[in-house]
Every structure is written in structure tokens, then in C-alpha cells.
Short mmCIF file of C-alpha atoms in Angstrom, two decimals:
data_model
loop_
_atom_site.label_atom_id
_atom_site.label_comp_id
_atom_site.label_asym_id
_atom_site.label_seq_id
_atom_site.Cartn_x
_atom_site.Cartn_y
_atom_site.Cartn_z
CA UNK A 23 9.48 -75.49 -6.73
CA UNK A 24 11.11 -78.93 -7.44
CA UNK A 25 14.16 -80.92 -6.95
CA UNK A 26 15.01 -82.92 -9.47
CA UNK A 27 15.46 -86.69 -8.92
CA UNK A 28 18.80 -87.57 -9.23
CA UNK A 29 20.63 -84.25 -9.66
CA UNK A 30 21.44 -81.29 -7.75
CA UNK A 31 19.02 -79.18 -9.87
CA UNK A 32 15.69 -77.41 -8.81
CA UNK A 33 12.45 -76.24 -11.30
CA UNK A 34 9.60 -74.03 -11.06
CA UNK A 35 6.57 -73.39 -13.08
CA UNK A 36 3.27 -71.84 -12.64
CA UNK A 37 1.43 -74.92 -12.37
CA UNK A 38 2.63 -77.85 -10.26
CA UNK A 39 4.84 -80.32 -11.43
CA UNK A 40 4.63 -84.11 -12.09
CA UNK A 41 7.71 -86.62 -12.60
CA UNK A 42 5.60 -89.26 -14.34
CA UNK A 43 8.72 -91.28 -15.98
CA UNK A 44 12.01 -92.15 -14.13
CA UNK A 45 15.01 -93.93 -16.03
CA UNK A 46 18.01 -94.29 -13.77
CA UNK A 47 19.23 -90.88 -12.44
CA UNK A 48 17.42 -88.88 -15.45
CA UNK A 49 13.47 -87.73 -14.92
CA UNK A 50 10.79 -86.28 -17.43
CA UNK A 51 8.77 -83.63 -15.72
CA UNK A 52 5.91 -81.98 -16.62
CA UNK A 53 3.31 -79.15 -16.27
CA UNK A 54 0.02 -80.18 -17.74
CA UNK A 55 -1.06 -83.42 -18.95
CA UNK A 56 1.27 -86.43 -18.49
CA UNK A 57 2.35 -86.81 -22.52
CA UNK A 58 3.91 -82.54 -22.29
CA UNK A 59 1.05 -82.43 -24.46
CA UNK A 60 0.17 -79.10 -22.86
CA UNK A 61 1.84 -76.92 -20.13
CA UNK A 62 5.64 -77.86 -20.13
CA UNK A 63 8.25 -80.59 -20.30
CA UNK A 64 11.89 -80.81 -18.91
CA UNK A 65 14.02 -83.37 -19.43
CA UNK A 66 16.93 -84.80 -17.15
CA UNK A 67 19.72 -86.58 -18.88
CA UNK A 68 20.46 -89.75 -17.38
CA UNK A 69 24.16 -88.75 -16.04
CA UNK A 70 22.20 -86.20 -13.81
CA UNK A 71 24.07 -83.39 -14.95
CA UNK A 72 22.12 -82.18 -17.98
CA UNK A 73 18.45 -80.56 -17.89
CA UNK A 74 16.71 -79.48 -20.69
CA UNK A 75 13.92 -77.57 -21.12
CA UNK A 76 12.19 -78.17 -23.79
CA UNK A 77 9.20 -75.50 -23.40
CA UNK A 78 7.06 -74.38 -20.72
CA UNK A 79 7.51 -71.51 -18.52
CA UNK A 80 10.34 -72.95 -16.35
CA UNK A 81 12.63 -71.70 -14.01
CA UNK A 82 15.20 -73.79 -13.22
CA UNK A 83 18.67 -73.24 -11.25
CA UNK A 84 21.60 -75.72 -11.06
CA UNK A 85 22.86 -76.11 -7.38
CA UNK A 86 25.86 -78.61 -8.56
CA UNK A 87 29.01 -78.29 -10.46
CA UNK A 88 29.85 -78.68 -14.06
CA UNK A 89 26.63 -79.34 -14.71
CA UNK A 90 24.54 -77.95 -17.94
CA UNK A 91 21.22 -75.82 -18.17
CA UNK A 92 19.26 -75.07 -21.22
CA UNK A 93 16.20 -73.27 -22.51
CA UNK A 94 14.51 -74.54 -25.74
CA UNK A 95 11.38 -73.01 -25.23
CA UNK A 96 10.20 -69.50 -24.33
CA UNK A 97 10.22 -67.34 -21.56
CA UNK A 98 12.24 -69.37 -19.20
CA UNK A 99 15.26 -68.52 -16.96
CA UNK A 100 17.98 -70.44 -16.36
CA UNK A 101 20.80 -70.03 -13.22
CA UNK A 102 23.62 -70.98 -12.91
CA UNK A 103 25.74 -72.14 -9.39
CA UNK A 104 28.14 -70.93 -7.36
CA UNK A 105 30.70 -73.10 -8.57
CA UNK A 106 29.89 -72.74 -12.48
CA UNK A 107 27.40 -73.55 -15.12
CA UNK A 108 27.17 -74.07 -18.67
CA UNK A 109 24.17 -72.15 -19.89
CA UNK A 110 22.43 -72.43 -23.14
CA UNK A 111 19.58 -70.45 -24.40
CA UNK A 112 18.54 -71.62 -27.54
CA UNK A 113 14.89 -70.39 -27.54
CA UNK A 114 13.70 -66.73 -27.91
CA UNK A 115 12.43 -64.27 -24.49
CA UNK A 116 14.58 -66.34 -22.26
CA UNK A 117 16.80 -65.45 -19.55
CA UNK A 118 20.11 -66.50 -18.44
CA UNK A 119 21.58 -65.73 -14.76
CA UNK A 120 24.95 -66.28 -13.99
CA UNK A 121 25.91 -67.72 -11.02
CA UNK A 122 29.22 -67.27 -8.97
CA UNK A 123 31.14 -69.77 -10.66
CA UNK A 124 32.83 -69.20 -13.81
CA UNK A 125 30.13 -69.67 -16.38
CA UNK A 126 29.73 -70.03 -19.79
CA UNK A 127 26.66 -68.96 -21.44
CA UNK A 128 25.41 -69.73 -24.82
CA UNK A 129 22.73 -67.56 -26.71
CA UNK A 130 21.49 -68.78 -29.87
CA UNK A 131 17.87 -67.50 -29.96
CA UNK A 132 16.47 -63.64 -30.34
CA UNK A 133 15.29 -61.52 -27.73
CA UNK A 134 16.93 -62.94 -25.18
CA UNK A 135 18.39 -61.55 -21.71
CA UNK A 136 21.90 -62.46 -19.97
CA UNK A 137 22.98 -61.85 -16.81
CA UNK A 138 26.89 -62.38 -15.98
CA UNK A 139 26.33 -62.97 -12.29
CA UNK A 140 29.93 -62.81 -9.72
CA UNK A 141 31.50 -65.22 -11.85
CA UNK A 142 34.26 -64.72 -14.47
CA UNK A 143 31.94 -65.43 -17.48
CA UNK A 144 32.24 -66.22 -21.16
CA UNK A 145 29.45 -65.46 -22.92
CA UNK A 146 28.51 -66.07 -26.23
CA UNK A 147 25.99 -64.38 -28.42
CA UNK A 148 25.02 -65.27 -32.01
CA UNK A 149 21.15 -64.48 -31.84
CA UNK A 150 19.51 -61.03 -32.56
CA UNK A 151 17.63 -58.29 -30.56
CA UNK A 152 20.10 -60.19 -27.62
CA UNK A 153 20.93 -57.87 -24.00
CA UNK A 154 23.72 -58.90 -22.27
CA UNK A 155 25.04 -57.35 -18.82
CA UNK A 156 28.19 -58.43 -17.33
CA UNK A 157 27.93 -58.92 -14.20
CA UNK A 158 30.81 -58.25 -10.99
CA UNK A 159 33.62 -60.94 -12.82
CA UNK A 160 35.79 -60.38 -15.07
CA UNK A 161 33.55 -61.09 -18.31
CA UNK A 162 34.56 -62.38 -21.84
CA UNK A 163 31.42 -61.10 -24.05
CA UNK A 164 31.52 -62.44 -27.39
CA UNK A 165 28.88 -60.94 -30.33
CA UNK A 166 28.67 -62.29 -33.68
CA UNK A 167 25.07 -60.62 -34.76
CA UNK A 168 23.44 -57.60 -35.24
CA UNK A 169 20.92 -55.15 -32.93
CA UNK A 170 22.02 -56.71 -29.85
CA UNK A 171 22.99 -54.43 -26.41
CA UNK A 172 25.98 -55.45 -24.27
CA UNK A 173 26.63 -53.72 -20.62
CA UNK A 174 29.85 -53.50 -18.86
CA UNK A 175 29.71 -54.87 -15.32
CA UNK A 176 32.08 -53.56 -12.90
CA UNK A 177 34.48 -56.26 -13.45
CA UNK A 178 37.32 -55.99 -15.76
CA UNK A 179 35.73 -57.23 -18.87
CA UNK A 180 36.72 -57.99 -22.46
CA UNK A 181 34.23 -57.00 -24.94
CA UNK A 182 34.09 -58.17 -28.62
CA UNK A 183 31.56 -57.74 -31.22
CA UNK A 184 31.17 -58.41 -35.06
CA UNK A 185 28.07 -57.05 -36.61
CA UNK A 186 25.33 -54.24 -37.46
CA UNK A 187 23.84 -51.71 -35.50
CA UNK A 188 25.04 -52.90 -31.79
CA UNK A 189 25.51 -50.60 -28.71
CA UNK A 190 28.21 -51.54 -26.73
CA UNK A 191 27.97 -49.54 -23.24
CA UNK A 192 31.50 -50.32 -21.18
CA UNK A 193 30.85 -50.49 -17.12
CA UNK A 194 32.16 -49.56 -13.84
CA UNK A 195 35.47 -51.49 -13.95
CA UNK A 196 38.82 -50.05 -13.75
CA UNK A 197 39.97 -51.67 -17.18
CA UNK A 198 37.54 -52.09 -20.10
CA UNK A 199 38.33 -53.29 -23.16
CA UNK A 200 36.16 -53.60 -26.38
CA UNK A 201 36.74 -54.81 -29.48
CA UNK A 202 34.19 -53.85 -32.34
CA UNK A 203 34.01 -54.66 -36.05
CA UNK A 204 30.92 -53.63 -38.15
CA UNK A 205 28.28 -50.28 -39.26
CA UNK A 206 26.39 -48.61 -37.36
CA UNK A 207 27.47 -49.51 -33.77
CA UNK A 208 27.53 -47.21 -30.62
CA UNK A 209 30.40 -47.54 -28.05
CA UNK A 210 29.86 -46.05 -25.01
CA UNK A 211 32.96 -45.65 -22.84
CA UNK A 212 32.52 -46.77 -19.35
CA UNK A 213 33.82 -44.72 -15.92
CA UNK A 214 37.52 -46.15 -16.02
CA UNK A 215 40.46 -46.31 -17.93
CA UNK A 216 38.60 -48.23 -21.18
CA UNK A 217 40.29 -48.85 -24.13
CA UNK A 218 37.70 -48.98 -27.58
CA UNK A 219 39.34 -50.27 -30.76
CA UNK A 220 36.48 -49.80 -33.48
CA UNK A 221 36.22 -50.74 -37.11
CA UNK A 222 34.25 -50.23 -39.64
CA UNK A 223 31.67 -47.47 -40.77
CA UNK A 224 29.55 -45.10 -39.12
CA UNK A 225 29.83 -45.81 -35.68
CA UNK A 226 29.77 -43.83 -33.28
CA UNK A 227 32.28 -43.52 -29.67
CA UNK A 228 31.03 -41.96 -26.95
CA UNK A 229 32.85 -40.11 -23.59
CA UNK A 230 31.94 -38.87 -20.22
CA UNK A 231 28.59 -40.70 -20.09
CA UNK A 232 28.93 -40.49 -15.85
CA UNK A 233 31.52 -39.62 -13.94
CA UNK A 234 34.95 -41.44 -13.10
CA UNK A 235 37.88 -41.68 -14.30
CA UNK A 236 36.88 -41.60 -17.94
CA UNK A 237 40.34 -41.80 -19.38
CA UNK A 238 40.05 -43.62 -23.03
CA UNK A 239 42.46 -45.18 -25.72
CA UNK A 240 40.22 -45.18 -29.13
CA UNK A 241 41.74 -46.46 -31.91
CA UNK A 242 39.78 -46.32 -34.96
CA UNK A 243 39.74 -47.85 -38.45
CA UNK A 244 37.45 -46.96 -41.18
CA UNK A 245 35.18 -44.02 -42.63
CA UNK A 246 32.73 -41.63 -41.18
CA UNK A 247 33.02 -42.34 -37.24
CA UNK A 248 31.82 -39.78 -34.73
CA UNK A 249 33.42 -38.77 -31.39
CA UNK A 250 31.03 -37.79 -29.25
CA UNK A 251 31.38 -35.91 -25.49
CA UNK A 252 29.41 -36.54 -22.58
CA UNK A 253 28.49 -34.12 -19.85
CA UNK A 254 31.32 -35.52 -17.30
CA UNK A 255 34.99 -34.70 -17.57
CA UNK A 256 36.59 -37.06 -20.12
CA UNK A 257 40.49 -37.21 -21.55
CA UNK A 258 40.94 -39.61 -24.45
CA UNK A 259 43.31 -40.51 -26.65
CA UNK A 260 42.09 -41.18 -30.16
CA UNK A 261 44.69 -42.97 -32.52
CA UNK A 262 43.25 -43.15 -36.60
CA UNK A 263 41.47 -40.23 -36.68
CA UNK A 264 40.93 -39.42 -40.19
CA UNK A 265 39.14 -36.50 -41.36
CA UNK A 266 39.44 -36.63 -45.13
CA UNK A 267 37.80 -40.04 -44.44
CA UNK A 268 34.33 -38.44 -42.93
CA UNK A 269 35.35 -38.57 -39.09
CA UNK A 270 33.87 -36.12 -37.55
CA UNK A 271 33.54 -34.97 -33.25
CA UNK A 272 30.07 -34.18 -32.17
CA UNK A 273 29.82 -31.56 -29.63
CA UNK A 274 27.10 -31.27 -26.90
CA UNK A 275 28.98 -29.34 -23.73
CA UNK A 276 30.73 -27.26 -26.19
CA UNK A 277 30.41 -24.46 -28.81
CA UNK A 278 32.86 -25.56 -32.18
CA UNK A 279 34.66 -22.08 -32.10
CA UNK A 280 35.94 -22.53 -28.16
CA UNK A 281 36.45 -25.93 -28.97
CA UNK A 282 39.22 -24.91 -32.01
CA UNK A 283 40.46 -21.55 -30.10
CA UNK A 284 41.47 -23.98 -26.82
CA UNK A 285 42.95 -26.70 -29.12
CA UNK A 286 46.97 -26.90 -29.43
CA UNK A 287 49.58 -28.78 -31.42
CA UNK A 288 51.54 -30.70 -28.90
CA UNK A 289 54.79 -33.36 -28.68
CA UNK A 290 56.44 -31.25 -31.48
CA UNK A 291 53.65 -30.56 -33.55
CA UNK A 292 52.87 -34.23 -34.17
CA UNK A 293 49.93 -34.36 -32.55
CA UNK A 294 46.96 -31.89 -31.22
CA UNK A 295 45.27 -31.54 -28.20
CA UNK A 296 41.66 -30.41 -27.94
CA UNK A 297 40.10 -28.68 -24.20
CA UNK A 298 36.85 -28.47 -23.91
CA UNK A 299 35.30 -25.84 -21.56
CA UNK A 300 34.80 -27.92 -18.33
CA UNK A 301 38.38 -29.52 -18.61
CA UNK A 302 38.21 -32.55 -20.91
CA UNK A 303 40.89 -33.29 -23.54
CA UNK A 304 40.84 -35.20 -26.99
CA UNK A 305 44.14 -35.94 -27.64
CA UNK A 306 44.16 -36.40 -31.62
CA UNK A 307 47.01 -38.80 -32.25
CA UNK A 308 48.99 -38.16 -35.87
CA UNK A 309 46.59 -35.02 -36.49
CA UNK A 310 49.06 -31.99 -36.97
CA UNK A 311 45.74 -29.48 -37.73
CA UNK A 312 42.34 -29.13 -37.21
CA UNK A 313 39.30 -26.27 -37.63
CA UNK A 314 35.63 -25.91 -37.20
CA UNK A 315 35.12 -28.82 -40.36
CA UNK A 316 36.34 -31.14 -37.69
CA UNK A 317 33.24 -30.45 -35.67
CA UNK A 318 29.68 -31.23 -35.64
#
């Protein structure tokens, strides 16, 4: 490991490291040959407060404040400080580890790994095949892409995605909330009170994943969406269920025909109220009927 000249942040690689060209506070390391030829090259901005790395296996971790980190290359990691980093991953099969400051992390390559850290984060992803996990902050988890996987932490976060074929699993925190728009997506509620809106087509909402509170607000918009039970006690509201529109509730604790014979129009008929066998509710908001075509 490294500190860099004139900046408060340290590198690592799995060859040693040579500063061959100082200007002012900024630095050009290397692994390899002197030119970055071969091996690796990282560059420090002449302020001090900016290190790139332009490829190479490096590690690197900012020790400062209001400083920035990024990864051009592949397989690198980046980490931020305890008093807050702006991360960038622009290359693919890097990884990004929040600090305990508040953070914000960029992520335009593929394949890439985020870590939220203690910090209240924002995080921003716009590459593909992306994981992000929010860490013990309150996170702000932005998605613009498709295939990508985004964990709750067990912070309060805020969780919004736009795209294709994205799972969505809220954490540990009292309050989730998570905001999707797209086809093909899977929402998994988290362990407190979460609240899912979802739009679009085909996606899927899922309860009682592991146990906790597990008391949901889903509000849907769009065609063919699932409901789908867990194996832990659950009790959700759903608001937009639309059955004439393909929305359907898959069953895996329960058998269809208990599942209608315990169900019950409630607040004067306006609304119905489904109980499962081991004590969970769906609460199907503006639904005055249902029967076994309901279930799957």
C-alpha cells in the first residue's frame, strides 16, 4: 500500500508501486513499466483531491473530505471516507465501498458492485448487470437500466428504478420505500413497514420473504402483476389491483379454495380482505369480489 503524494488518499496493487512523475500536489503512479505501458496507472489531479484510475488492479481509499475516487479500468475498488466521497465507477467488474460519510456513488459501467457503507448515500446506477446493497444509512438508490439487483440495507432507504427485468429486494429498515417503473421486475418486500409503488407489466411483488414486521402498502399500475406470499406472516395492503387486467396472487403457503373460503368483504363492502392459513392478510383495496380466478 501507498500514500499518495500530496493528498490524503492511499493505493494498492499487486505489484509495487512507482511515482515516477510529480507536478505540484498531483502524482502519476504506476504498476509496471514507467510509461503505464503495462501493469497500471493512477493519476492524481493537481488540487489533490481527485484520483483516477485509469486501469490496473487498484485499490484505492480516500482518507480526506470532499474528495473524488474513480475507476476507469477493471476490477478495482474504490472507498470512500468517513466524512464522504464522491465515487465513480465508470469501468466494468469494479467495486465501490461506501464509507461513513454521506456518499455519492456513480455507476456507469456493467457488472459492477456497490456497497452503501454507514453513510446516507445517493447512488446512481445507469450501467447493466449492476448489484447494489445499501448499506446501514439512509440510502437514495437511483436505477435507470435494466438486469441490475438492488438490496435494502437496514437503513431507511428510498428506492427507485426505471427499466427491464430488475429485482428490487427491500432490507431490514423500519421504513422502505420503492419506486419501480418498467417489465419484468421483482420487488421483494423487506421485514418492515415497506411501501412498493410498481408500474408497468409483468412484475412481480413479493411478501413475507423473512420474518418482521412485514406490513406493506402496494400500489400498482398496469397489466398482468403477480402477488406473491412468502413463508413468514405478512399483512399488506394492495391499492390497483385489477383483475380484468391479468393480476393475478400466486400462492405457495396456501391452497386457492381456503384462501377464497377465509376471504371477506370488509369497510362496507368496499373492499375485501384475504387470510391466509398461518395469519397473513391481503387487504384488496376497491375489490368488492373475488374467487379461485384470482389465484394462481
Amino acid at each position: 500500500m501507498a500514500t499518495v503524494h500530496g493528498s490524503q488518499f492511499t493505493i494498492s496493487a499487486a505489484t509495487p508501486i512507482t511515482a515516477f512523475h510529480t507536478t505540484g500536489a498531483g502524482a502519476i503512479y504506476t504498476t509496471g513499466s514507467s510509461s503505464g505501458a503495462s501493469g497500471g496507472l493512477a493519476v492524481l489531479s493537481p488540487s489533490g483531491h481527485e484520483l483516477d484510475l485509469v486501469y490496473g488492479a487498484f485499490a484505492a481509499t480516500d482518507n480526506g473530505s470532499g474528495d473524488t475516487l474513480t475507476a476507469y479500468g477493471s476490477n478495482e475498488t474504490i472507498t470512500g471516507s468517513a466524512s464522504g466521497t464522491t465515487l465513480n465507477l465508470v469501468g466494468n467488474n469494479d467495486t465501490a465501498m461506501g464509507g461513513g460519510g454521506p456518499d455519492t456513488i456513480s455507476v456507469s459501467g456493467d457488472f459492477d458492485w456497490v456497497y452503501g457503507g454507514s453513510g446516507n448515500s445517493v447512488i446512481d446506477v445507469t450501467g447493466v448487470y449492476d448489484t447494489v446493497t445499501a448499506g446501514s444509512g439512509n440510502d437514495h438508490i437511483n436505477v435507470t437500466t435494466s438486469f441490475d439487483s438492488v438490496n435494502g440495507g437496514s437503513g431507511n432507504d428510498t428506492i427507485d428504478v426505471a427499466g427491464y427485468a430488475d429485482t428490487i429486494s427491500a432490507g431490514s429498515g423500519a421504513t422502505e420505500l420503492v419506486n419501480v417503473t418498467g417489465a419484468f421486475d421483482l420487488v421483494n418486500l423487506g421485514t418492515g413497514t415497506d411501501s412498493a409503488t410498481v408500474t408497468g407489466a409483468f412484475d412481480t411483488v413479493s411478501s413475507g420473504l423473512a420474518s418482521g414486521a412485514n406490513q406493506g402498502l402496494i400500489n400498482l399500475s398496469g397489466t398482468a402483476m403477480t402477488l406473491s406470499d412468502g413463508p413468514n406472516k405478512y399483512a399488506d395492503t394492495v391499492v390497483g389491483f385489477d383483475h380484468a387486467a391479468g393480476d393475478t396472487i400466486h400462492l405457495t403457503t396456501d391452497t386457492v379454495a381456503n384462501a377464497v373460503a377465509n376471504s371477506a368483504q370488509v369497510n362496507g363492502g368496499a373492499d375485501t380482505l384475504v387470510t391466509l392459513s398461518d395469519g397473513s392478510t391481503i387487504l384488496l383495496k376497491g375489490v368488492i369480489h373475488i374467487d379461485s380466478t384470482f389465484f394462481s
